[in-house]
């Protein structure tokens, strides 16, 4: 498909900037392909995408870049993956028909340049796919037409790196490690300076027996969506870390730059802390609060030397050591335990605070309004299972309830009062929630919810290409967005339950999954119900539907997901 023999490459590069149709191109020569892939300079800063190899490149802000490849035969499988690194990208894939002289088997001899120019047209190709964002996004087709394919990329935020992978043999190549059925990272143990993580192994390692190693990334800012984004954040001297030696699993690297003083001998004992080139000491570079460590094929690991009472973000990447290509697990975050002397977290008036509670654990928070107040409002959003909340004012118990989803409690205020909040986690597993405390009236960050947050599907209104659903609203005018995602027929309730993190908003969804957004409310609570027909579905396919309600403060809450299936025959 894509790869060009060396004598044709200069000619193609002359024609491509003219947005032209190229000469007849040979199909993939596997022996030549392997030779040229080993020679990285062959595709460096080229506009040609090779078949079956990942390329890395650079975009200047507001300066578009275009890549080309050719599919010679109709009904060819095709997969294109674009990985943004440190900035969102806008990209689209389009195709133009090849000249009639270019279809069929080629002799491999280039046609005269003047004859090639006569075949050039400036027409725009047919757009196949487009995307805008910083997710790792892909285009997959089991049957693509022949033609000249164009991949256009643009970064409007800043100069940035990115990666592109394209192949005509996606079934056999599989360069990216496959994720397990549950791709989450579990926090199995939490201490003041340690966090133990566990995850399920990649099927690429356990079933296909391909060499996979796992790389953990730890930082205090946010989760990363790709290893490429991590490498863009790291400086060149900090980009790679050695695997921990036997006996050092619980202290694999130095976290001095997270706020701990470094041991005097640590640099001598660990060679990767030294910075030297050609026998000379290089000046130190500014450190970032981010570290990556690759630990081989283990699927449990304890990160140590962390700061107490500090929130860290953890990402896990499965790396195929044969291809050096990676796939991201679903990242997580955790707050290390407080020091014994500090038993409470201070809540700021009107500010949403993220709280993580380990299984069967508890968390204490304190709220002290700075001014006199008549009422105090506590708003909670439990992301997963129900949590227990107790509120005491100056030692007196005012509230003790179980909270699931979004709840708001309004208590009578008292001058110079201090409130102690105790949150107890679920017995089933770790709990995550968001809490807001305020003494200011009408300060509501979370949207109001009905008591029933289920989505109802009407079986009699199902067709081969559409489903009709309904859900309840409230008397408050809110924005509702509905999303759909096609799932396998064996998708079950257990899998759906694992995805019920209500704190994940629409910004985590792909643009292609969005159905619509609309505003809705009713002063009559008995009539606060809305229906929607979702069209354009495939016959006999299963879809997972999600409804998000977005409040005035921008915070979103997800209704319970609904699994629907279109009719197979109509």
Coordinates of C-alpha atoms in Angstrom, one line a residue:
X1 CA 0.0 0.0 0.0
X2 CA 2.0 2.9 1.4
X3 CA 5.6 2.3 1.2
X4 CA 7.5 3.7 -1.8
X5 CA 10.6 2.3 -3.5
X6 CA 13.5 4.7 -3.1
X7 CA 13.7 5.8 -6.8
X8 CA 10.1 7.0 -6.7
X9 CA 10.3 9.0 -3.4
X10 CA 11.9 12.2 -4.8
X11 CA 9.4 12.3 -7.6
X12 CA 6.4 11.9 -5.2
X13 CA 7.7 14.6 -2.9
X14 CA 7.9 17.0 -5.9
X15 CA 4.3 16.3 -6.8
X16 CA 2.7 16.1 -3.3
X17 CA 2.9 19.8 -2.4
X18 CA 0.8 20.5 -5.5
X19 CA -2.0 18.4 -4.0
X20 CA -1.7 16.1 -7.0
X21 CA -2.5 12.6 -8.1
X22 CA 0.8 10.7 -8.2
X23 CA 2.1 8.2 -10.6
X24 CA 1.3 4.5 -10.3
X25 CA 2.9 3.2 -7.0
X26 CA 4.1 -0.3 -6.3
X27 CA 2.5 -2.3 -3.5
X28 CA 4.4 -3.1 -0.2
X29 CA 7.6 -4.9 -0.7
X30 CA 8.1 -6.6 2.7
X31 CA 11.9 -7.1 2.3
X32 CA 12.4 -3.5 1.2
X33 CA 10.0 -2.3 3.9
X34 CA 11.9 -3.9 6.7
X35 CA 15.2 -2.5 5.3
X36 CA 13.8 1.0 5.1
X37 CA 12.1 1.0 8.5
X38 CA 15.5 0.2 10.1
X39 CA 16.8 3.3 8.3
X40 CA 15.0 6.0 10.3
X41 CA 16.4 8.7 8.2
X42 CA 14.4 7.4 5.2
X43 CA 11.1 8.9 6.6
X44 CA 12.5 11.7 8.7
X45 CA 10.6 14.9 8.0
X46 CA 9.0 13.3 5.0
X47 CA 5.5 13.8 3.7
X48 CA 5.1 10.1 3.0
X49 CA 3.6 7.7 5.7
X50 CA 5.2 4.2 5.6
X51 CA 3.0 1.2 5.9
X52 CA 3.0 -0.5 9.4
X53 CA 5.4 1.9 11.2
X54 CA 4.9 4.7 13.6
X55 CA 6.4 8.1 12.7
X56 CA 7.0 11.0 15.0
X57 CA 6.9 14.6 13.8
X58 CA 6.5 18.3 14.9
X59 CA 3.9 20.9 14.3
X60 CA 4.4 24.7 14.5
X61 CA 1.4 26.5 15.9
X62 CA -1.2 27.5 13.2
X63 CA 1.0 25.9 10.5
X64 CA -0.8 22.9 9.0
X65 CA 1.0 19.8 7.9
X66 CA -0.1 17.3 5.3
X67 CA 0.9 13.6 4.9
X68 CA 0.2 11.3 2.0
X69 CA -0.1 7.6 1.3
X70 CA -1.5 5.5 -1.5
X71 CA -3.9 2.6 -1.4
X72 CA -3.8 0.8 -4.8
X73 CA -6.6 -1.7 -4.5
X74 CA -10.2 -1.4 -3.6
X75 CA -11.5 -3.2 -0.5
X76 CA -8.2 -2.8 1.4
X77 CA -8.3 -2.8 5.2
X78 CA -7.0 0.4 6.6
X79 CA -6.2 1.7 10.1
X80 CA -4.8 5.2 10.9
X81 CA -3.9 6.2 14.5
X82 CA -2.9 9.8 15.5
X83 CA -1.4 10.4 18.9
X84 CA -1.2 14.1 20.1
X85 CA 1.7 14.7 22.6
X86 CA 1.6 17.9 24.5
X87 CA -1.3 19.9 22.8
X88 CA -4.7 19.1 21.2
X89 CA -4.7 18.6 17.5
X90 CA -7.2 19.1 14.7
X91 CA -6.8 16.4 12.0
X92 CA -8.8 15.0 9.1
X93 CA -8.4 12.1 6.7
X94 CA -9.5 12.4 3.1
X95 CA -9.1 10.5 -0.2
X96 CA -8.8 11.3 -3.9
X97 CA -9.2 8.9 -6.7
X98 CA -6.1 7.7 -8.5
X99 CA -5.7 8.4 -12.2
X100 CA -6.8 5.6 -14.4
X101 CA -3.2 5.0 -15.5
X102 CA -2.3 4.5 -11.9
X103 CA -4.7 1.6 -11.2
X104 CA -3.7 -1.9 -11.8
X105 CA -0.2 -3.4 -11.7
X106 CA 2.7 -1.0 -12.2
X107 CA 6.0 -1.6 -13.9
X108 CA 7.8 0.4 -11.2
X109 CA 9.3 2.7 -13.9
X110 CA 8.5 6.3 -13.3
X111 CA 6.6 8.2 -16.0
X112 CA 8.1 11.4 -17.4
X113 CA 7.7 14.4 -15.1
X114 CA 5.8 16.4 -17.7
X115 CA 3.4 13.6 -18.2
X116 CA 2.9 13.3 -14.5
X117 CA 2.1 17.1 -14.2
X118 CA -0.6 16.7 -16.8
X119 CA -2.4 14.3 -14.5
X120 CA -2.3 16.7 -11.5
X121 CA -5.6 18.2 -10.4
X122 CA -6.3 20.6 -7.5
X123 CA -9.6 19.1 -6.5
X124 CA -10.2 18.5 -2.8
X125 CA -10.6 14.8 -1.7
X126 CA -13.6 13.2 0.0
X127 CA -13.3 13.6 3.8
X128 CA -13.5 10.3 5.6
X129 CA -12.9 11.3 9.2
X130 CA -12.0 14.3 11.3
X131 CA -11.2 14.9 15.0
X132 CA -10.3 17.8 17.3
X133 CA -8.8 17.1 20.8
X134 CA -6.0 15.5 22.7
X135 CA -7.2 11.9 22.8
X136 CA -5.4 9.1 21.0
X137 CA -7.9 8.8 18.1
X138 CA -8.0 6.4 15.2
X139 CA -9.8 5.7 11.9
X140 CA -10.4 2.0 11.1
X141 CA -12.0 0.6 7.9
X142 CA -12.3 -3.1 6.9
X143 CA -12.8 -2.1 3.3
X144 CA -11.2 1.1 2.0
X145 CA -11.2 2.3 -1.7
X146 CA -8.1 2.8 -3.7
X147 CA -6.8 6.3 -3.9
X148 CA -4.4 9.0 -2.7
X149 CA -5.0 9.5 1.0
X150 CA -4.3 12.8 2.7
X151 CA -3.8 13.3 6.4
X152 CA -4.0 17.0 7.4
X153 CA -2.9 18.1 10.9
X154 CA -3.1 21.5 12.7
X155 CA -2.2 22.7 16.2
X156 CA -3.8 26.0 17.2
X157 CA -2.5 26.1 20.8
X158 CA 1.2 25.8 20.6
X159 CA 4.1 24.1 18.8
X160 CA 3.8 20.4 19.5
X161 CA 4.9 16.8 18.8
X162 CA 2.7 14.1 17.5
X163 CA 2.8 10.5 16.2
X164 CA 1.1 8.8 13.3
X165 CA 0.7 5.1 12.5
X166 CA -1.0 3.7 9.4
X167 CA -1.3 0.1 8.2
X168 CA -3.1 -2.0 5.6
X169 CA -2.8 -5.1 7.7
X170 CA -4.3 -4.1 11.0
X171 CA -5.4 -7.7 11.9
X172 CA -1.9 -9.1 11.7
X173 CA 0.2 -6.1 12.7
X174 CA -1.4 -5.3 16.2
X175 CA 1.6 -3.1 17.3
X176 CA -0.3 -1.5 20.2
X177 CA -0.7 -3.7 23.3
X178 CA -4.3 -4.7 24.0
X179 CA -6.0 -3.5 27.2
X180 CA -7.7 -6.0 29.6
X181 CA -11.5 -6.0 30.0
X182 CA -11.0 -3.9 33.1
X183 CA -8.3 -1.3 32.2
X184 CA -8.4 0.6 35.5
X185 CA -5.5 1.0 38.0
X186 CA -6.6 -0.1 41.5
X187 CA -5.2 1.6 44.6
X188 CA -4.8 -1.4 46.9
X189 CA -2.9 0.2 49.8
X190 CA -2.5 3.8 50.9
X191 CA 0.0 5.2 53.4
X192 CA 1.4 8.5 54.4
X193 CA 4.4 8.1 52.0
X194 CA 3.4 5.1 49.9
X195 CA 0.7 4.0 47.4
X196 CA 0.4 0.4 46.1
X197 CA -1.1 0.0 42.7
X198 CA -2.4 -3.1 40.9
X199 CA -3.7 -3.7 37.4
X200 CA -4.8 -6.6 35.2
X201 CA -2.2 -7.8 32.7
X202 CA -2.5 -7.0 29.0
X203 CA -3.9 -9.9 26.9
X204 CA -1.0 -9.2 24.5
X205 CA 1.3 -10.6 27.1
X206 CA -0.9 -13.2 28.8
X207 CA -2.5 -14.7 25.7
X208 CA -0.4 -13.7 22.7
X209 CA 2.9 -14.1 24.6
X210 CA 4.4 -10.9 23.2
X211 CA 7.0 -9.1 25.2
X212 CA 5.2 -6.4 27.3
X213 CA 6.6 -4.2 30.0
X214 CA 4.7 -1.8 32.2
X215 CA 5.7 1.8 32.8
X216 CA 4.2 3.9 35.7
X217 CA 4.0 7.7 35.6
X218 CA 3.5 9.7 38.8
X219 CA 2.9 13.4 39.0
X220 CA 0.9 16.0 41.0
X221 CA -0.9 17.8 38.2
X222 CA -3.1 15.6 36.1
X223 CA -3.4 12.2 34.3
X224 CA -1.8 11.7 30.9
X225 CA -3.5 10.1 27.9
X226 CA -0.4 8.8 26.1
X227 CA 3.2 8.0 26.8
X228 CA 4.1 10.5 24.1
X229 CA 2.5 13.3 26.3
X230 CA 4.7 12.1 29.2
X231 CA 7.9 12.2 27.2
X232 CA 7.0 15.7 25.9
X233 CA 6.7 16.9 29.5
X234 CA 9.9 15.4 30.7
X235 CA 13.3 17.0 30.1
X236 CA 15.7 15.0 28.0
X237 CA 17.9 14.1 31.0
X238 CA 14.8 12.8 33.0
X239 CA 13.1 11.0 30.1
X240 CA 14.1 7.5 31.0
X241 CA 14.5 5.7 34.3
X242 CA 16.1 2.4 35.1
X243 CA 14.0 -0.6 36.2
X244 CA 14.3 -1.1 40.0
X245 CA 16.9 -3.6 41.2
X246 CA 15.9 -6.7 43.2
X247 CA 15.2 -5.7 46.7
X248 CA 14.4 -2.1 45.8
X249 CA 10.9 -2.6 44.6
X250 CA 9.5 -0.3 47.3
X251 CA 12.0 2.5 46.7
X252 CA 12.8 2.5 43.0
X253 CA 13.7 6.2 42.6
X254 CA 14.5 9.3 44.4
X255 CA 11.5 11.6 45.1
X256 CA 13.6 14.5 46.5
X257 CA 12.1 16.9 44.0
X258 CA 8.6 16.1 45.3
X259 CA 9.6 18.0 48.5
X260 CA 11.9 15.5 50.3
X261 CA 15.6 16.2 51.0
X262 CA 17.9 13.9 49.1
X263 CA 20.1 11.5 51.0
X264 CA 23.8 12.4 50.8
X265 CA 24.7 9.0 49.4
X266 CA 21.7 8.4 47.2
X267 CA 23.4 9.8 44.1
X268 CA 26.3 7.4 44.6
X269 CA 24.1 4.4 45.0
X270 CA 21.8 5.1 42.0
X271 CA 23.6 5.7 38.8
X272 CA 20.6 7.2 37.0
X273 CA 20.8 10.3 39.2
X274 CA 24.1 11.2 37.7
X275 CA 24.2 13.6 34.8
X276 CA 27.3 13.5 32.6
X277 CA 28.1 13.4 28.9
X278 CA 31.5 12.8 27.4
X279 CA 33.1 12.8 30.9
X280 CA 31.9 16.3 31.8
X281 CA 29.2 17.4 34.2
X282 CA 26.3 19.0 32.5
X283 CA 24.5 21.9 34.2
X284 CA 21.3 20.8 36.0
X285 CA 18.0 21.4 34.3
X286 CA 14.8 22.5 36.1
X287 CA 13.1 19.5 37.5
X288 CA 9.4 18.7 36.9
X289 CA 7.2 17.0 39.4
X290 CA 6.8 14.0 37.2
X291 CA 8.5 10.6 37.0
X292 CA 8.3 7.5 34.9
X293 CA 9.6 4.1 35.9
X294 CA 9.4 0.9 33.8
X295 CA 9.1 -2.2 36.0
X296 CA 9.0 -5.2 33.6
X297 CA 6.0 -7.4 33.4
X298 CA 4.9 -7.2 37.1
X299 CA 1.3 -6.1 37.7
X300 CA 1.6 -4.8 41.2
X301 CA 3.9 -2.0 42.4
X302 CA 4.4 0.2 45.4
X303 CA 5.4 3.8 44.9
X304 CA 7.3 5.2 47.9
X305 CA 8.9 8.4 49.2
X306 CA 5.8 10.5 48.5
X307 CA 4.7 13.5 50.5
X308 CA 2.0 13.0 53.1
X309 CA -1.4 14.5 52.5
X310 CA -0.7 15.1 48.9
X311 CA -2.7 14.1 45.9
X312 CA -0.9 12.2 43.1
X313 CA -2.0 11.1 39.7
X314 CA -0.9 7.7 38.5
X315 CA -0.9 6.5 34.9
X316 CA 0.1 3.0 33.6
X317 CA 1.3 2.3 30.0
X318 CA 1.7 -1.2 28.5
X319 CA 4.7 -1.0 26.1
X320 CA 5.4 -3.6 23.4
X321 CA 9.1 -3.9 23.6
X322 CA 9.3 -5.2 20.0
X323 CA 7.5 -2.2 18.5
X324 CA 8.2 0.3 21.3
X325 CA 4.5 1.4 20.9
X326 CA 2.3 1.8 24.0
X327 CA -1.3 1.8 25.2
X328 CA -2.6 3.8 28.2
X329 CA -4.6 2.2 31.0
X330 CA -7.3 4.3 32.7
X331 CA -5.4 6.6 35.1
X332 CA -6.3 7.1 38.7
X333 CA -5.5 9.5 41.5
X334 CA -5.0 9.1 45.3
X335 CA -4.2 11.4 48.2
X336 CA -1.6 10.0 50.6
X337 CA -2.5 9.8 54.3
X338 CA -2.1 12.8 56.5
X339 CA 0.6 13.1 59.2
X340 CA -0.7 12.0 62.6
X341 CA -0.7 15.6 63.8
X342 CA -2.9 16.7 60.9
X343 CA -6.2 14.9 61.0
X344 CA -8.5 17.1 59.0
X345 CA -8.6 18.8 55.6
X346 CA -9.6 22.4 55.5
X347 CA -12.5 23.2 53.2
X348 CA -12.5 26.6 51.5
X349 CA -15.8 28.5 51.2
X350 CA -17.3 27.9 47.8
X351 CA -14.5 25.7 46.4
X352 CA -15.1 22.1 45.3
X353 CA -12.6 19.6 46.9
X354 CA -11.8 16.1 45.6
X355 CA -11.8 13.4 48.2
X356 CA -10.4 9.9 47.9
X357 CA -11.3 7.3 50.6
X358 CA -9.8 3.8 50.6
X359 CA -12.1 0.8 51.2
X360 CA -13.6 0.9 54.7
X361 CA -11.6 4.1 55.4
X362 CA -12.6 7.5 56.7
X363 CA -11.7 11.1 56.0
X364 CA -12.1 14.2 58.2
X365 CA -12.7 17.6 56.9
X366 CA -13.1 21.0 58.6
X367 CA -15.1 24.0 57.6
X368 CA -14.8 27.4 59.4
X369 CA -16.7 30.3 57.8
X370 CA -14.7 33.5 58.1
X371 CA -17.8 35.7 58.7
X372 CA -21.1 35.5 60.5
X373 CA -23.7 33.4 58.6
X374 CA -27.3 32.3 58.8
X375 CA -27.0 29.0 56.9
X376 CA -24.4 26.6 55.8
X377 CA -24.8 24.4 52.7
X378 CA -22.9 21.2 52.1
X379 CA -23.1 19.7 48.6
X380 CA -21.7 16.2 47.9
X381 CA -21.2 14.3 44.7
X382 CA -20.4 10.6 45.3
X383 CA -18.6 9.4 42.1
X384 CA -19.0 5.6 42.7
X385 CA -20.7 3.9 45.6
X386 CA -22.6 5.4 48.5
X387 CA -20.6 7.2 51.3
X388 CA -21.6 8.0 54.9
X389 CA -21.5 11.7 56.0
X390 CA -21.6 13.1 59.5
X391 CA -21.5 16.8 60.3
X392 CA -20.9 18.2 63.8
X393 CA -21.0 21.9 64.8
X394 CA -18.8 22.6 67.8
X395 CA -19.1 18.9 68.8
X396 CA -22.9 18.6 68.4
X397 CA -24.1 16.1 65.8
X398 CA -26.3 17.9 63.2
X399 CA -26.4 15.4 60.3
X400 CA -25.8 11.7 59.7
X401 CA -26.8 10.2 56.4
X402 CA -25.8 8.0 53.5
X403 CA -25.1 9.8 50.2
X404 CA -25.4 8.3 46.7
X405 CA -25.1 10.5 43.6
X406 CA -25.6 14.2 44.3
X407 CA -27.1 15.5 47.6
X408 CA -27.3 18.9 49.2
X409 CA -27.8 19.7 52.9
X410 CA -28.6 23.0 54.4
X411 CA -28.0 23.6 58.1
X412 CA -28.7 26.5 60.3
X413 CA -25.7 28.7 61.0
X414 CA -24.1 30.0 64.2
X415 CA -21.7 32.8 64.7
X416 CA -18.0 31.7 64.9
X417 CA -19.1 28.1 64.5
X418 CA -16.7 25.4 63.2
X419 CA -18.0 22.3 61.4
X420 CA -16.3 18.9 61.4
X421 CA -17.2 16.5 58.6
X422 CA -16.6 12.8 58.7
X423 CA -16.8 10.8 55.5
X424 CA -16.8 7.0 55.6
X425 CA -16.0 5.0 52.5
X426 CA -17.8 2.0 51.0
X427 CA -17.2 -1.6 52.1
X428 CA -17.1 -2.7 48.5
X429 CA -14.1 -0.7 47.4
X430 CA -12.4 2.7 47.3
X431 CA -14.6 5.8 47.2
X432 CA -14.2 9.1 45.3
X433 CA -16.3 12.1 45.8
X434 CA -16.5 15.9 45.4
X435 CA -17.6 18.2 48.3
X436 CA -18.5 21.9 48.5
X437 CA -19.2 23.8 51.6
X438 CA -20.4 27.4 51.6
X439 CA -22.0 30.0 53.8
X440 CA -23.1 32.1 50.8
X441 CA -26.7 31.6 49.7
X442 CA -27.4 30.5 46.1
X443 CA -23.9 29.2 45.7
X444 CA -24.7 25.8 44.1
X445 CA -22.0 24.1 42.1
X446 CA -23.7 20.8 41.4
X447 CA -26.8 20.5 39.3
X448 CA -30.0 19.2 40.9
X449 CA -31.1 15.6 40.1
X450 CA -34.4 13.8 40.2
X451 CA -34.7 10.9 42.7
X452 CA -34.7 8.4 39.8
X453 CA -31.7 8.8 37.5
X454 CA -32.4 5.8 35.3
X455 CA -32.8 6.0 31.5
X456 CA -35.9 4.3 30.2
X457 CA -36.0 2.6 26.8
X458 CA -39.3 2.0 24.9
X459 CA -39.1 -1.5 23.5
X460 CA -42.1 -1.1 21.2
X461 CA -40.4 2.0 19.6
X462 CA -37.2 0.1 18.7
X463 CA -36.4 -0.1 15.0
X464 CA -33.4 -1.4 13.1
X465 CA -31.8 2.0 13.1
X466 CA -33.2 3.9 16.1
X467 CA -34.1 3.7 19.8
X468 CA -36.3 6.0 21.9
X469 CA -35.5 6.7 25.5
X470 CA -36.7 9.0 28.2
X471 CA -35.4 10.4 31.5
X472 CA -36.6 12.6 34.3
X473 CA -35.6 16.2 34.9
X474 CA -36.2 18.8 37.7
X475 CA -37.8 22.2 38.1
X476 CA -34.3 23.7 37.6
X477 CA -33.3 24.5 34.0
X478 CA -30.2 22.5 33.2
X479 CA -28.4 21.4 30.1
X480 CA -28.6 17.7 29.2
X481 CA -26.3 15.9 26.8
X482 CA -26.7 12.4 25.5
X483 CA -23.9 10.2 24.2
X484 CA -23.9 6.7 22.6
X485 CA -21.2 4.1 22.2
X486 CA -21.4 0.8 20.3
X487 CA -20.5 -2.2 22.5
X488 CA -20.1 -5.9 21.9
X489 CA -23.1 -8.2 22.2
X490 CA -21.5 -9.9 25.3
X491 CA -21.3 -6.5 27.1
X492 CA -23.0 -7.2 30.5
X493 CA -24.1 -5.4 33.7
X494 CA -20.8 -6.1 35.5
X495 CA -18.9 -4.2 32.8
X496 CA -21.4 -1.4 32.8
X497 CA -21.0 -1.1 36.6
X498 CA -17.3 -0.6 36.3
X499 CA -17.9 2.4 34.1
X500 CA -20.3 4.1 36.5
X501 CA -18.0 6.9 37.7
X502 CA -20.5 9.8 37.8
X503 CA -17.7 12.3 38.1
X504 CA -16.4 11.7 34.6
X505 CA -18.0 14.4 32.4
X506 CA -18.7 14.8 28.7
X507 CA -15.1 16.1 28.2
X508 CA -13.9 12.6 28.6
X509 CA -16.0 11.3 25.7
X510 CA -15.1 11.2 22.0
X511 CA -16.7 13.8 19.8
X512 CA -18.2 11.1 17.5
X513 CA -20.2 9.6 20.4
X514 CA -22.2 12.8 21.1
X515 CA -25.8 12.7 20.0
X516 CA -27.2 16.1 21.1
X517 CA -27.5 18.6 23.9
X518 CA -30.6 20.4 25.0
X519 CA -32.0 22.5 27.9
X520 CA -35.0 21.2 29.8
X521 CA -37.1 21.8 32.9
X522 CA -40.6 21.8 34.1
X523 CA -42.3 23.8 36.9
X524 CA -44.6 20.8 37.3
X525 CA -42.4 18.1 38.7
X526 CA -44.9 15.4 37.6
X527 CA -44.3 16.4 34.0
X528 CA -40.5 16.9 34.2
X529 CA -39.8 14.1 31.7
X530 CA -38.2 14.3 28.3
X531 CA -37.9 11.8 25.4
X532 CA -35.4 11.5 22.6
X533 CA -35.1 9.3 19.6
X534 CA -31.5 8.3 18.7
X535 CA -31.2 7.6 15.0
X536 CA -28.5 6.4 12.6
X537 CA -27.8 3.2 14.4
X538 CA -26.9 -0.2 12.9
X539 CA -29.3 -3.2 12.8
X540 CA -28.8 -5.8 15.5
X541 CA -26.2 -3.8 17.4
X542 CA -25.8 -3.0 21.1
X543 CA -25.2 0.5 22.3
X544 CA -24.5 2.0 25.7
X545 CA -26.3 5.3 26.3
X546 CA -25.3 8.0 28.8
X547 CA -27.1 11.2 29.8
X548 CA -25.1 14.0 31.4
X549 CA -26.8 16.9 33.3
X550 CA -24.6 20.1 33.4
X551 CA -25.2 22.7 36.1
X552 CA -24.7 26.5 36.0
X553 CA -21.2 26.1 37.5
X554 CA -20.2 23.8 34.7
X555 CA -20.1 20.7 36.9
X556 CA -21.7 17.6 35.3
X557 CA -23.4 14.5 36.7
X558 CA -24.0 11.3 34.7
X559 CA -27.3 9.4 34.9
X560 CA -27.2 5.6 35.1
X561 CA -26.0 4.1 31.8
X562 CA -28.5 2.3 29.7
X563 CA -27.8 -0.7 27.4
X564 CA -30.0 -0.9 24.3
X565 CA -30.1 -3.0 21.2
X566 CA -31.6 -2.3 17.8
X567 CA -33.8 -4.8 16.0
X568 CA -32.0 -7.1 13.7
X569 CA -34.9 -7.5 11.2
X570 CA -37.5 -4.9 10.4

